[in-house]
Amino acid sequence: MSEPMRRILIAAVAIASAACLAAAEQPRMSFPQGYQSAFKNYLSLDRVQNPDQVIRLFANKAAIDAGSEGRELPDGSVLVGEIYAAKKDADGKVVTSSLGRRIRDKLVAIAVMEKRKGWGETLPAEYRNGDWDFGIFSPEGKALDKDLNACRKCHAPLSTSQHLFSLQHIVK
């Protein structure tokens, strides 16, 4: 390979690598250690966006108190979603209970929404969720390199419910 071709190839690889790194980002919040006992599990359901997942939702006291009183969730509100793979049979089909609900299997990720003053101002308008932002963590609490804009874009249209799918379920 000629030297000019080698340089072009190296530059192309560097640009492609930078593009991949730009798509994934580290969350600005830290993993909420101990959320299972410190937060309230307020909802468990089949995940609407993913036909082979189940989600368990938790909220911290600030979110529960405000939600119960019908107030806007304040800065410092934290919601956690444990995302489970749905159990599948030998043919790879999702197994459901006698109630028609998916049966959860392995915990695959933990999604976190946290609200902090000014966080929304740092994002482009199409990804803005008030002052909420998102993080995706492994079951062990390690930040995963994921494109958080997918979460932001999905929740952005929900301005009438504070950018939450489950606001009406957040009660004491």
Coordinates of C-alpha atoms in Angstrom, one line a residue:
M1 CA 0.0 0.0 0.0
S2 CA 1.3 3.4 -0.9
E3 CA 2.1 6.0 1.8
P4 CA -0.7 8.4 0.7
M5 CA -3.3 5.5 0.7
R6 CA -2.1 4.4 4.2
R7 CA -2.5 8.0 5.5
I8 CA -6.0 8.2 4.0
L9 CA -6.9 4.8 5.6
I10 CA -5.6 5.9 9.0
A11 CA -7.5 9.2 8.8
A12 CA -10.7 7.3 7.8
V13 CA -10.4 4.9 10.7
A14 CA -9.8 7.8 13.1
I15 CA -12.8 9.7 11.8
A16 CA -15.0 6.6 12.1
S17 CA -13.8 5.9 15.6
A18 CA -14.5 9.5 16.6
A19 CA -18.0 9.2 15.2
C20 CA -18.7 6.0 17.2
L21 CA -17.4 7.6 20.4
A22 CA -19.5 10.7 19.8
A23 CA -22.7 8.6 19.6
A24 CA -22.1 7.0 23.0
E25 CA -21.6 9.1 26.1
Q26 CA -21.2 8.7 29.8
P27 CA -24.2 9.8 31.9
R28 CA -23.7 12.9 34.1
M29 CA -25.3 11.3 37.1
S30 CA -23.8 8.6 39.2
F31 CA -25.4 5.2 39.8
P32 CA -27.9 5.4 42.7
Q33 CA -26.4 2.8 45.0
G34 CA -28.9 1.2 47.4
Y35 CA -31.9 2.4 45.4
Q36 CA -33.7 -1.0 45.9
S37 CA -34.1 -0.3 49.6
A38 CA -34.0 3.6 49.6
F39 CA -36.5 4.1 46.7
K40 CA -40.1 3.0 46.3
N41 CA -40.9 0.4 43.6
Y42 CA -44.0 2.1 42.2
L43 CA -44.6 0.1 39.0
S44 CA -43.7 -3.1 37.2
L45 CA -44.9 -3.8 33.7
D46 CA -44.2 -5.1 30.3
R47 CA -42.0 -2.6 28.5
V48 CA -44.1 -1.0 25.7
Q49 CA -41.2 0.1 23.5
N50 CA -39.6 -3.4 23.6
P51 CA -41.7 -6.5 23.1
D52 CA -39.2 -8.8 24.8
Q53 CA -38.5 -6.8 28.0
V54 CA -40.0 -6.1 31.4
I55 CA -39.3 -3.0 33.5
R56 CA -39.6 -2.3 37.3
L57 CA -39.7 1.4 38.2
F58 CA -38.4 3.0 41.4
A59 CA -38.6 6.6 42.6
N60 CA -36.8 8.4 45.4
K61 CA -38.6 10.2 48.2
A62 CA -38.5 13.7 46.5
A63 CA -40.3 12.3 43.4
I64 CA -42.8 10.2 45.5
D65 CA -43.7 13.1 47.7
A66 CA -44.2 15.6 44.8
G67 CA -46.0 13.0 42.6
S68 CA -48.4 12.1 45.4
E69 CA -49.3 15.7 45.9
G70 CA -49.7 16.3 42.2
R71 CA -46.8 18.7 42.1
E72 CA -44.0 19.0 39.6
L73 CA -41.2 16.6 40.5
P74 CA -38.4 18.8 42.0
D75 CA -34.7 19.0 41.2
G76 CA -33.0 16.0 42.8
S77 CA -35.8 13.6 41.7
V78 CA -34.4 10.3 40.6
L79 CA -36.2 7.5 38.8
V80 CA -34.7 4.0 38.2
G81 CA -35.9 1.5 35.7
E82 CA -34.6 -2.1 36.1
I83 CA -34.8 -3.6 32.6
Y84 CA -35.2 -7.3 32.4
A85 CA -35.2 -9.6 29.4
A86 CA -38.5 -11.4 29.1
K87 CA -38.3 -15.2 29.6
K88 CA -38.4 -17.1 26.3
D89 CA -39.3 -20.7 25.5
A90 CA -37.1 -23.1 23.5
D91 CA -38.3 -21.6 20.3
G92 CA -37.3 -18.1 21.3
K93 CA -40.9 -16.9 21.9
V94 CA -41.7 -14.7 24.9
V95 CA -43.4 -16.6 27.7
T96 CA -46.4 -15.0 29.3
S97 CA -48.2 -15.7 32.6
S98 CA -51.8 -16.7 32.9
L99 CA -52.5 -13.0 33.1
G100 CA -50.9 -12.4 29.7
R101 CA -47.9 -10.6 31.2
R102 CA -44.3 -11.2 30.3
I103 CA -42.3 -13.1 32.8
R104 CA -39.0 -11.4 33.7
D105 CA -35.8 -13.2 33.3
K106 CA -32.3 -11.8 33.5
L107 CA -31.6 -8.2 34.6
V108 CA -29.9 -6.6 31.6
A109 CA -29.6 -2.9 32.4
I110 CA -30.6 -0.2 34.8
A111 CA -31.9 3.1 33.3
V112 CA -31.8 6.2 35.4
M113 CA -33.6 9.6 35.0
E114 CA -32.4 12.4 37.2
K115 CA -33.6 16.0 37.3
R116 CA -31.1 18.8 38.0
K117 CA -31.5 22.5 37.5
G118 CA -30.0 23.6 34.2
W119 CA -29.4 20.2 32.7
G120 CA -31.9 20.8 29.9
E121 CA -30.2 24.0 28.8
T122 CA -27.1 22.0 27.7
L123 CA -29.0 19.9 25.2
P124 CA -30.3 20.6 21.7
A125 CA -34.1 21.4 21.6
E126 CA -35.1 18.0 20.1
Y127 CA -33.4 16.1 23.1
R128 CA -34.6 18.4 25.9
N129 CA -36.7 16.9 28.6
G130 CA -37.1 19.9 30.9
D131 CA -34.1 19.4 33.3
W132 CA -34.2 15.6 33.2
D133 CA -31.3 13.6 31.9
F134 CA -30.6 9.9 31.5
G135 CA -28.0 7.2 32.2
I136 CA -27.8 3.5 31.4
F137 CA -25.9 1.3 33.8
S138 CA -25.0 -2.4 33.9
P139 CA -26.7 -4.5 36.6
E140 CA -23.4 -4.0 38.6
G141 CA -23.8 -0.2 38.4
K142 CA -21.1 0.5 35.8
A143 CA -22.0 3.2 33.3
L144 CA -22.6 1.7 29.8
D145 CA -21.5 3.5 26.7
K146 CA -24.9 4.0 25.1
D147 CA -26.4 6.7 22.9
L148 CA -28.5 8.6 25.5
N149 CA -30.1 10.6 22.8
A150 CA -32.4 7.7 22.1
C151 CA -33.8 8.0 25.7
R152 CA -34.0 11.8 25.4
K153 CA -35.8 11.7 22.1
C154 CA -38.4 9.1 23.3
H155 CA -39.3 11.1 26.4
A156 CA -39.0 14.6 24.9
P157 CA -42.6 14.7 23.5
L158 CA -44.1 13.9 27.0
S159 CA -44.0 17.5 28.2
T160 CA -47.6 17.3 29.6
S161 CA -46.5 14.5 31.9
Q162 CA -43.2 16.0 33.0
H163 CA -41.4 13.8 30.3
L164 CA -42.5 10.6 32.2
F165 CA -44.5 7.7 30.9
S166 CA -45.5 6.7 34.4
L167 CA -46.2 10.0 36.2
Q168 CA -49.7 9.0 37.3
H169 CA -48.3 5.9 39.1
I170 CA -45.9 7.9 41.3
V171 CA -47.9 7.9 44.6
K172 CA -47.2 7.1 48.2

